[in-house]
Tab-separated table of C-alpha atoms in Angstrom:
chain	number	residue	atom	x	y	z
G	140	MET	CA	-25.832	-8.967	-3.586
G	141	ALA	CA	-25.708	-12.294	-5.531
G	142	GLU	CA	-28.346	-12.590	-8.040
G	143	SER	CA	-27.751	-15.013	-10.839
G	144	LYS	CA	-27.224	-13.445	-14.299
G	145	ARG	CA	-28.223	-15.497	-17.248
G	146	GLY	CA	-28.459	-12.707	-19.846
G	147	PRO	CA	-25.414	-11.408	-21.730
G	148	GLN	CA	-25.301	-8.085	-19.817
G	149	LEU	CA	-24.046	-8.045	-16.246
G	150	ALA	CA	-25.839	-4.726	-15.705
G	151	ARG	CA	-29.076	-6.715	-16.143
G	152	ALA	CA	-27.991	-9.081	-13.295
G	153	VAL	CA	-27.334	-6.041	-11.052
G	154	SER	CA	-30.828	-4.827	-11.723
G	155	LYS	CA	-32.343	-8.255	-10.820
G	156	GLY	CA	-30.186	-8.290	-7.788
G	157	LEU	CA	-31.517	-5.054	-6.620
G	158	ALA	CA	-35.073	-6.276	-7.192
G	159	LEU	CA	-34.349	-9.264	-4.982
G	160	ALA	CA	-32.955	-7.180	-2.155
G	161	GLY	CA	-34.735	-3.941	-2.658
G	162	ALA	CA	-34.278	-2.725	0.836
G	163	ILE	CA	-30.644	-1.615	-0.080
G	164	LEU	CA	-32.084	1.036	-2.299
G	165	LEU	CA	-34.468	2.569	0.137
G	166	SER	CA	-32.543	5.959	-0.181
G	167	ALA	CA	-31.563	7.362	-3.539
G	168	CYS	CA	-28.967	9.542	-1.865
G	169	ALA	CA	-25.702	7.626	-0.956
G	170	THR	CA	-23.692	8.829	1.940
G	171	VAL	CA	-19.857	8.807	2.115
G	172	VAL	CA	-18.879	6.007	4.506
G	173	PRO	CA	-15.626	5.128	6.139
G	174	ARG	CA	-13.230	2.833	4.078
G	175	GLY	CA	-11.964	1.200	7.141
G	176	PRO	CA	-13.559	-0.584	10.025
G	177	ALA	CA	-15.903	0.857	12.597
G	178	PRO	CA	-15.052	0.515	16.146
G	179	ALA	CA	-15.912	-2.991	17.359
G	180	PRO	CA	-18.822	-3.170	19.911
G	181	ASP	CA	-18.003	-4.109	23.417
G	182	ARG	CA	-20.286	-7.072	23.450
G	183	PRO	CA	-19.017	-10.376	21.728
G	184	ALA	CA	-22.417	-11.350	20.394
G	185	VAL	CA	-23.636	-10.365	16.992
G	186	GLN	CA	-25.791	-7.184	17.187
G	187	LYS	CA	-29.463	-7.864	16.875
G	188	PRO	CA	-31.246	-5.740	14.271
G	189	ARG	CA	-33.982	-3.322	15.043
G	190	PRO	CA	-37.349	-4.997	14.388
G	191	SER	CA	-38.118	-4.940	10.689
G	192	ARG	CA	-40.147	-7.052	8.294
G	193	GLY	CA	-40.537	-9.947	10.869
G	194	ASP	CA	-38.542	-13.095	10.801
G	195	ALA	CA	-36.797	-13.784	7.549
G	196	GLY	CA	-35.157	-16.955	8.336
G	197	GLY	CA	-32.875	-15.762	11.039
G	198	VAL	CA	-29.357	-16.224	12.102
G	199	ILE	CA	-28.767	-18.200	15.325
G	200	ALA	CA	-26.036	-19.700	17.405
G	201	GLY	CA	-26.025	-23.410	18.077
G	202	VAL	CA	-28.008	-26.241	16.442
G	203	PRO	CA	-30.828	-24.845	14.203
G	204	GLN	CA	-34.164	-26.354	15.034
G	205	ASP	CA	-35.877	-25.683	11.698
G	206	ALA	CA	-35.569	-28.831	9.679
G	207	GLU	CA	-37.434	-27.373	6.788
G	208	ARG	CA	-34.825	-24.956	5.661
G	209	ASN	CA	-31.380	-25.499	4.031
G	210	ARG	CA	-28.653	-25.117	6.652
G	211	VAL	CA	-25.726	-22.777	6.019
G	212	ALA	CA	-22.818	-22.309	8.403
G	213	LEU	CA	-21.030	-18.931	8.817
G	214	LEU	CA	-17.585	-19.406	10.191
G	215	VAL	CA	-16.059	-16.075	11.328
G	216	PRO	CA	-14.185	-14.776	14.380
G	217	LEU	CA	-16.838	-13.585	16.870
G	218	SER	CA	-14.377	-13.116	19.710
G	219	GLY	CA	-10.731	-12.219	19.933
G	220	SER	CA	-8.662	-9.698	18.058
G	221	ASN	CA	-10.604	-10.067	14.767
G	222	ALA	CA	-14.057	-9.996	16.337
G	223	GLY	CA	-14.947	-6.647	14.921
G	224	VAL	CA	-14.712	-7.540	11.245
G	225	GLY	CA	-16.232	-10.989	12.135
G	226	ARG	CA	-19.323	-9.539	13.702
G	227	SER	CA	-19.643	-7.045	10.883
G	228	ILE	CA	-19.747	-9.924	8.378
G	229	ALA	CA	-22.260	-11.813	10.606
G	230	ASN	CA	-24.510	-8.691	10.715
G	231	ALA	CA	-24.153	-8.297	7.025
G	232	THR	CA	-25.463	-11.932	6.480
G	233	GLN	CA	-28.471	-11.252	8.703
G	234	LEU	CA	-29.136	-8.222	6.844
G	235	ALA	CA	-28.975	-10.042	3.503
G	236	LEU	CA	-31.552	-12.726	4.758
G	237	LEU	CA	-33.846	-9.919	5.830
G	238	ASP	CA	-33.621	-8.023	2.617
G	239	ALA	CA	-34.052	-11.188	0.574
G	240	ARG	CA	-36.969	-12.431	2.779
G	241	SER	CA	-35.729	-15.936	2.216
G	242	GLN	CA	-37.754	-18.731	3.644
G	243	GLN	CA	-35.439	-21.422	2.392
G	244	VAL	CA	-32.159	-20.749	4.157
G	245	ARG	CA	-31.055	-20.684	7.797
G	246	ILE	CA	-27.644	-19.502	8.831
G	247	THR	CA	-25.832	-20.572	11.998
G	248	ASN	CA	-22.845	-18.847	13.271
G	249	TYR	CA	-19.629	-20.523	14.451
G	250	ASP	CA	-16.745	-18.621	16.188
G	251	THR	CA	-13.475	-19.421	14.575
G	252	ALA	CA	-11.459	-17.734	17.348
G	253	GLY	CA	-11.325	-20.923	19.298
G	254	GLY	CA	-10.152	-22.914	16.364
G	255	ALA	CA	-11.381	-22.906	12.755
G	256	ALA	CA	-11.083	-26.791	12.543
G	257	ALA	CA	-13.173	-27.341	15.528
G	258	ALA	CA	-15.815	-24.865	14.263
G	259	ALA	CA	-16.111	-26.756	10.946
G	260	ASN	CA	-16.380	-30.101	12.507
G	261	ARG	CA	-19.265	-28.848	14.751
G	262	ALA	CA	-20.905	-27.086	11.807
G	263	ILE	CA	-20.870	-30.208	9.667
G	264	ALA	CA	-21.951	-32.503	12.545
G	265	GLU	CA	-24.930	-30.170	12.987
G	266	GLY	CA	-25.983	-30.411	9.505
G	267	ALA	CA	-24.362	-27.599	7.507
G	268	GLN	CA	-24.496	-28.152	3.797
G	269	VAL	CA	-22.414	-25.173	2.758
G	270	ILE	CA	-19.854	-23.190	4.629
G	271	LEU	CA	-19.421	-19.320	4.366
G	272	GLY	CA	-15.947	-18.222	5.475
G	273	PRO	CA	-13.610	-18.479	7.155
G	274	LEU	CA	-11.939	-15.073	6.878
G	275	LEU	CA	-8.237	-15.813	7.366
G	276	ALA	CA	-6.239	-17.928	5.014
G	277	ASP	CA	-4.890	-20.157	7.726
G	278	ASP	CA	-8.368	-20.889	8.948
G	279	VAL	CA	-9.406	-21.731	5.355
G	280	ARG	CA	-6.457	-24.196	5.190
G	281	ALA	CA	-7.620	-25.872	8.331
G	282	VAL	CA	-11.339	-26.026	7.249
G	283	ALA	CA	-10.918	-27.055	3.617
G	284	PRO	CA	-9.927	-30.630	3.989
G	285	ILE	CA	-12.633	-31.265	6.723
G	286	ALA	CA	-15.358	-29.831	4.485
G	287	ARG	CA	-14.005	-31.781	1.372
G	288	ARG	CA	-14.192	-35.091	3.205
G	289	ALA	CA	-17.747	-34.299	4.061
G	290	GLY	CA	-18.665	-32.940	0.551
G	291	VAL	CA	-19.470	-29.571	1.778
G	292	PRO	CA	-18.320	-26.624	-0.346
G	293	VAL	CA	-16.515	-23.668	1.268
G	294	ILE	CA	-17.094	-20.104	0.121
G	295	SER	CA	-14.275	-18.324	1.772
G	296	PHE	CA	-13.735	-14.595	2.427
G	297	SER	CA	-9.949	-14.930	1.964
G	298	ASN	CA	-8.173	-13.245	-0.951
G	299	ASP	CA	-5.393	-16.022	-1.065
G	300	VAL	CA	-5.880	-17.487	-4.604
G	301	SER	CA	-3.730	-20.494	-3.693
G	302	LEU	CA	-6.609	-21.763	-1.611
G	303	GLY	CA	-9.108	-22.071	-4.481
G	304	GLY	CA	-10.224	-25.444	-5.974
G	305	ASN	CA	-11.263	-28.930	-4.759
G	306	GLY	CA	-14.517	-27.486	-3.230
G	307	THR	CA	-13.068	-24.262	-1.769
G	308	TYR	CA	-14.029	-20.985	-3.402
G	309	VAL	CA	-12.250	-17.682	-2.908
G	310	LEU	CA	-14.610	-14.774	-2.803
G	311	GLY	CA	-12.112	-12.120	-1.431
G	312	TYR	CA	-10.626	-9.447	-3.612
G	313	ALA	CA	-7.582	-10.983	-5.423
G	314	PRO	CA	-4.725	-8.530	-5.642
G	315	SER	CA	-3.617	-9.921	-9.102
G	316	GLN	CA	-6.847	-8.851	-10.702
G	317	SER	CA	-6.606	-5.221	-9.313
G	318	ILE	CA	-2.942	-4.901	-10.476
G	319	ALA	CA	-3.733	-6.238	-13.894
G	320	ARG	CA	-6.779	-3.861	-14.417
G	321	VAL	CA	-5.025	-0.704	-13.318
G	322	VAL	CA	-1.936	-1.402	-15.529
G	323	THR	CA	-4.232	-2.092	-18.463
G	324	PHE	CA	-6.055	1.239	-17.855
G	325	ALA	CA	-2.886	3.118	-17.420
G	326	ARG	CA	-1.447	1.682	-20.685
G	327	SER	CA	-4.755	2.848	-22.398
G	328	GLN	CA	-3.998	6.412	-21.162
G	329	GLY	CA	-0.581	6.448	-22.877
G	330	VAL	CA	1.545	5.123	-20.028
G	331	THR	CA	4.432	3.191	-21.573
G	332	ASN	CA	7.346	3.179	-19.037
G	333	PHE	CA	6.387	1.618	-15.651
G	334	GLY	CA	8.140	1.258	-12.352
G	335	GLY	CA	7.253	-0.908	-9.283
G	336	LEU	CA	7.755	-0.669	-5.635
G	337	VAL	CA	6.943	-3.802	-3.714
G	338	PRO	CA	7.518	-4.980	-0.120
G	339	ASN	CA	9.721	-7.931	0.596
G	340	ALA	CA	6.902	-10.254	1.695
G	341	LEU	CA	4.682	-12.827	0.032
G	342	TYR	CA	2.149	-10.189	-1.038
G	343	GLY	CA	5.013	-8.272	-2.655
G	344	SER	CA	6.372	-11.380	-4.358
G	345	ARG	CA	3.066	-12.151	-5.879
G	346	ALA	CA	2.425	-8.589	-6.777
G	347	SER	CA	5.771	-8.429	-8.691
G	348	SER	CA	5.005	-11.421	-10.729
G	349	VAL	CA	1.505	-10.164	-11.712
G	350	PHE	CA	2.921	-6.646	-12.418
G	351	LEU	CA	5.596	-7.785	-14.757
G	352	ARG	CA	3.230	-10.099	-16.611
G	353	ALA	CA	0.451	-7.384	-16.756
G	354	VAL	CA	2.739	-4.763	-18.219
G	355	GLU	CA	4.179	-7.167	-20.808
G	356	GLN	CA	0.658	-8.106	-21.932
G	357	ALA	CA	-0.356	-4.634	-22.181
G	358	GLY	CA	2.530	-3.688	-24.421
G	359	GLY	CA	4.359	-1.567	-21.828
G	360	ARG	CA	7.864	-1.755	-20.430
G	361	VAL	CA	9.093	-2.053	-16.867
G	362	VAL	CA	11.905	0.477	-16.354
G	363	SER	CA	12.614	-0.402	-12.719
G	364	LEU	CA	11.282	-2.786	-10.000
G	365	GLN	CA	12.528	-2.323	-6.559
G	366	THR	CA	11.748	-4.042	-3.296
G	367	TYR	CA	11.966	-2.878	0.381
G	368	ASP	CA	11.851	-4.113	3.896
G	369	ARG	CA	9.629	-2.871	6.654
G	370	ALA	CA	12.557	-0.748	8.080
G	371	PRO	CA	11.695	3.034	8.458
G	372	ALA	CA	14.178	4.119	5.697
G	373	ALA	CA	13.691	1.244	3.375
G	374	VAL	CA	11.042	2.854	1.086
G	375	THR	CA	13.257	5.985	0.721
G	376	GLN	CA	16.284	3.829	-0.268
G	377	ALA	CA	14.125	1.865	-2.772
G	378	VAL	CA	12.882	5.199	-4.359
G	379	MET	CA	16.486	6.378	-4.595
G	380	ARG	CA	17.447	3.307	-6.422
G	381	MET	CA	14.465	3.561	-8.728
G	382	ASN	CA	15.254	7.278	-9.649
G	383	LYS	CA	18.421	6.263	-11.134
G	384	ASP	CA	16.342	4.514	-13.839
G	385	ALA	CA	14.036	7.542	-14.414
G	386	PRO	CA	12.021	8.771	-16.194
G	387	PHE	CA	8.953	6.543	-15.958
G	388	ASP	CA	5.356	7.408	-16.534
G	389	ALA	CA	3.773	5.447	-13.714
G	390	VAL	CA	4.842	3.601	-10.659
G	391	LEU	CA	3.009	0.859	-8.985
G	392	ILE	CA	3.243	0.985	-5.162
G	393	ALA	CA	2.015	-2.420	-3.830
G	394	ASP	CA	1.333	-1.147	-0.178
G	395	GLY	CA	-1.034	0.897	1.770
G	396	SER	CA	-1.832	4.567	1.268
G	397	ALA	CA	0.560	5.707	3.890
G	398	THR	CA	3.633	4.129	2.288
G	399	ALA	CA	2.491	5.223	-1.154
G	400	ALA	CA	2.015	8.840	0.080
G	401	ALA	CA	5.466	8.828	1.539
G	402	ALA	CA	7.087	7.558	-1.728
G	403	ALA	CA	5.109	9.612	-4.173
G	404	PRO	CA	6.949	12.997	-3.580
G	405	LEU	CA	10.288	11.252	-3.785
G	406	LEU	CA	9.472	9.620	-7.064
G	407	ARG	CA	8.355	12.977	-8.536
G	408	ARG	CA	11.701	14.372	-7.905
G	409	ALA	CA	13.059	12.392	-10.772
G	410	SER	CA	9.861	12.099	-12.815
G	411	PRO	CA	7.584	15.102	-11.998
G	412	SER	CA	4.701	13.821	-13.982
G	413	THR	CA	4.740	10.290	-12.949
G	414	ARG	CA	1.421	8.728	-12.030
G	415	VAL	CA	1.117	6.608	-8.834
G	416	LEU	CA	-0.810	3.304	-9.176
G	417	GLY	CA	-2.218	1.505	-6.128
G	418	THR	CA	-3.718	-1.982	-5.462
G	419	GLU	CA	-6.926	-3.320	-4.010
G	420	LEU	CA	-5.502	-2.512	-0.546
G	421	TRP	CA	-6.539	1.075	-1.036
G	422	ASN	CA	-10.305	0.188	-1.332
G	423	SER	CA	-10.363	-0.621	2.369
G	424	ASP	CA	-7.953	2.100	3.358
G	425	ARG	CA	-9.977	4.941	4.931
G	426	ALA	CA	-7.139	7.466	4.620
G	427	VAL	CA	-6.423	7.085	0.838
G	428	ALA	CA	-8.550	10.019	-0.222
G	429	THR	CA	-7.009	12.257	2.401
G	430	GLN	CA	-3.433	11.792	1.252
G	431	ALA	CA	-2.601	14.863	-0.693
G	432	ALA	CA	0.399	13.344	-2.109
G	433	LEU	CA	-1.748	10.706	-3.823
G	434	ASN	CA	-3.857	13.270	-5.728
G	435	GLY	CA	-4.117	12.022	-9.192
G	436	ALA	CA	-3.313	8.422	-8.263
G	437	TRP	CA	-5.146	5.578	-9.887
G	438	PHE	CA	-6.221	2.114	-8.406
G	439	ALA	CA	-8.546	-0.616	-9.404
G	440	SER	CA	-11.111	-2.145	-7.001
G	441	VAL	CA	-14.658	-3.350	-6.769
G	442	PRO	CA	-17.219	-0.594	-7.370
G	443	ASP	CA	-18.370	1.383	-4.381
G	444	ASN	CA	-21.794	2.704	-5.577
G	445	LEU	CA	-23.917	-0.076	-4.270
G	446	TYR	CA	-21.725	-0.558	-1.162
G	447	ARG	CA	-22.479	3.043	-0.048
G	448	GLN	CA	-26.201	2.263	-0.241
G	449	TYR	CA	-25.637	-0.939	1.610
G	450	ALA	CA	-23.654	0.817	4.374
G	451	GLN	CA	-26.490	3.341	4.838
G	452	ASN	CA	-28.836	0.447	5.299
G	453	TYR	CA	-26.462	-1.246	7.667
G	454	ARG	CA	-25.911	1.859	9.796
G	455	ALA	CA	-29.767	2.297	10.032
G	456	ARG	CA	-30.227	-1.232	11.300
G	457	PHE	CA	-27.200	-1.807	13.464
G	458	ASN	CA	-26.309	1.916	14.558
G	459	ALA	CA	-22.788	1.480	13.400
G	460	ALA	CA	-20.781	1.623	10.148
G	461	PRO	CA	-19.867	-1.762	8.540
G	462	TYR	CA	-16.272	-3.013	7.912
G	463	ARG	CA	-15.629	-2.870	4.290
G	464	LEU	CA	-15.115	-6.563	3.953
G	465	SER	CA	-18.656	-7.219	5.386
G	466	SER	CA	-20.102	-6.811	1.854
G	467	LEU	CA	-18.547	-10.327	1.130
G	468	GLY	CA	-20.831	-11.757	3.693
G	469	TYR	CA	-23.910	-10.081	2.210
G	470	ASP	CA	-23.080	-11.172	-1.303
G	471	ALA	CA	-22.304	-14.799	-0.233
G	472	VAL	CA	-25.764	-15.056	1.319
G	473	LEU	CA	-27.576	-13.619	-1.620
G	474	LEU	CA	-25.704	-15.982	-3.767
G	475	VAL	CA	-26.825	-18.964	-1.578
G	476	VAL	CA	-30.370	-17.531	-1.540
G	477	ARG	CA	-30.479	-17.442	-5.288
G	478	ILE	CA	-29.204	-20.996	-5.639
G	479	SER	CA	-31.636	-22.226	-3.009
G	480	ARG	CA	-34.503	-21.818	-5.381
G	481	ASP	CA	-33.187	-24.964	-7.055
G	482	TRP	CA	-31.874	-26.528	-3.823
G	483	ARG	CA	-34.230	-29.128	-2.326
G	484	VAL	CA	-34.225	-29.087	1.408
G	485	GLY	CA	-32.229	-31.969	2.880
G	486	SER	CA	-30.278	-32.529	-0.330
G	487	ALA	CA	-26.633	-31.604	-0.946
G	488	PHE	CA	-25.826	-28.021	-1.974
G	489	PRO	CA	-25.733	-27.823	-5.858
G	490	GLN	CA	-22.133	-26.890	-6.143
G	491	SER	CA	-22.143	-26.848	-9.897
G	492	ARG	CA	-24.273	-23.737	-9.812
G	493	LEU	CA	-21.418	-21.809	-8.433
G	494	ARG	CA	-19.600	-22.321	-11.761
G	495	ASP	CA	-22.270	-20.203	-13.737
G	496	ALA	CA	-20.204	-18.870	-16.704
G	497	ASP	CA	-22.344	-15.855	-16.970
G	498	GLY	CA	-21.565	-14.882	-13.339
G	499	PHE	CA	-23.467	-13.123	-10.564
G	500	ALA	CA	-24.055	-9.540	-9.570
G	501	GLY	CA	-23.338	-8.291	-6.007
G	502	ILE	CA	-22.829	-5.216	-4.008
G	503	ASP	CA	-19.355	-5.516	-5.010
G	504	GLY	CA	-20.133	-5.728	-8.689
G	505	ALA	CA	-20.208	-8.641	-11.008
G	506	PHE	CA	-18.316	-11.802	-10.294
G	507	ARG	CA	-17.929	-15.408	-11.336
G	508	PHE	CA	-16.008	-18.367	-10.091
G	509	GLY	CA	-13.365	-19.876	-12.418
G	510	ARG	CA	-12.232	-23.366	-12.697
G	511	ASP	CA	-9.619	-22.559	-10.045
G	512	GLY	CA	-12.418	-21.506	-7.599
G	513	VAL	CA	-11.398	-17.956	-7.455
G	514	ALA	CA	-13.847	-15.206	-7.992
G	515	GLU	CA	-13.128	-13.188	-11.113
G	516	ARG	CA	-14.472	-9.669	-10.602
G	517	ALA	CA	-15.390	-6.821	-12.889
G	518	LEU	CA	-13.337	-3.931	-11.534
G	519	GLU	CA	-13.438	-0.193	-11.860
G	520	VAL	CA	-10.585	2.247	-11.829
G	521	GLN	CA	-10.790	5.125	-9.377
G	522	GLU	CA	-8.683	8.248	-9.045
G	523	VAL	CA	-7.838	10.009	-5.923
G	524	ARG	CA	-8.959	13.741	-6.485
G	525	GLY	CA	-9.509	16.520	-4.164
G	526	GLY	CA	-10.001	14.600	-0.947
G	527	THR	CA	-12.244	11.935	-2.418
G	528	THR	CA	-12.182	9.256	-5.140
G	529	VAL	CA	-13.878	9.326	-8.569
G	530	THR	CA	-14.463	6.515	-10.977
G	531	VAL	CA	-12.472	7.238	-14.132
G	532	SER	CA	-13.087	3.780	-15.813
G	533	PRO	CA	-16.385	1.914	-14.779
G	534	ALA	CA	-16.475	-1.699	-14.251
G	535	PRO	CA	-17.103	-3.795	-17.437
G	536	THR	CA	-20.598	-4.886	-18.128
G	537	ARG	CA	-19.626	-8.302	-19.332
G	538	PHE	CA	-16.857	-10.819	-18.815
G	539	ASP	CA	-14.526	-11.611	-21.699
G	540	ASP	CA	-14.711	-15.435	-22.146
């Protein structure tokens, strides 16, 4: 959730956030939830919640009729191939409004499946003062210039850091931060010699640059860095090349858990005690904990403790498990609700408030937007252990200025 933190401790901000949206803590016992998406409902419309607490501002489709509340547009895919995750985000925003009991914000949903630019134009024409979304990087690129001309900030759910700035904010989980965090932790545990396996793609190229820089800054050494294509035997060939440079203490595999699990046994043939390192991709990968070959692997991600409680609440209201990314929608709404306390109805959204240096606290932990418009996050390090994941390095309680 997105409660502003003005004290020095981000932990206090989390406490304040929980007080604002107390419904997320109705149960003290968290259940284990799927890391991946739940099956998408057959109906294209956003699911309506079970009656609870009355009208808390509401989420509607079309032109909002309430002129006494600040207007927020949610741009996500509500139809087409990405409708499942889009609807889950939309449900999460509704849940956030209900939990916050906000009387100052009204959210209107706009389907980006028919064109993100058209959805943005319509939202702005209908009075939107801030845009939440879109989800996909290409959609953000289409929406950003439209919103910029209208003076409407965009809080996107993409993780493409190149999109940040000029009124566009990137709330998604940046791979660079995850890699830097796990490398720093590994170095603190005595890892000196690192290896890297990265795919031949934009993600892999960016991961390589971050990885090399992170190892250097941590005082380690990159023994070998290998790339691979998506061909069936490509990873095996890359590992064989890497093993010529063995031994290494840890190897970053910048890919999903299935690829990492296939590579891990091959790596250990040359370096039996090597530690596998993953990226933020593993946090939304429902199979990561079940991959026996990844037992002992480390990866950095947003904290999961509050998410589990949120997921329990989501299930109770919508009778389905949420997509992991839906928490971005929840946190974005609570952020807007917090700022709305100082946002006069009918006036421009106070964009400067997004740059609070102390940051905000959310379901996904503490975060703050930098000058580049990218959300800097306080990440934890998790270890795959015995069919589950456990936290071995908690998220920091404060940002280093």
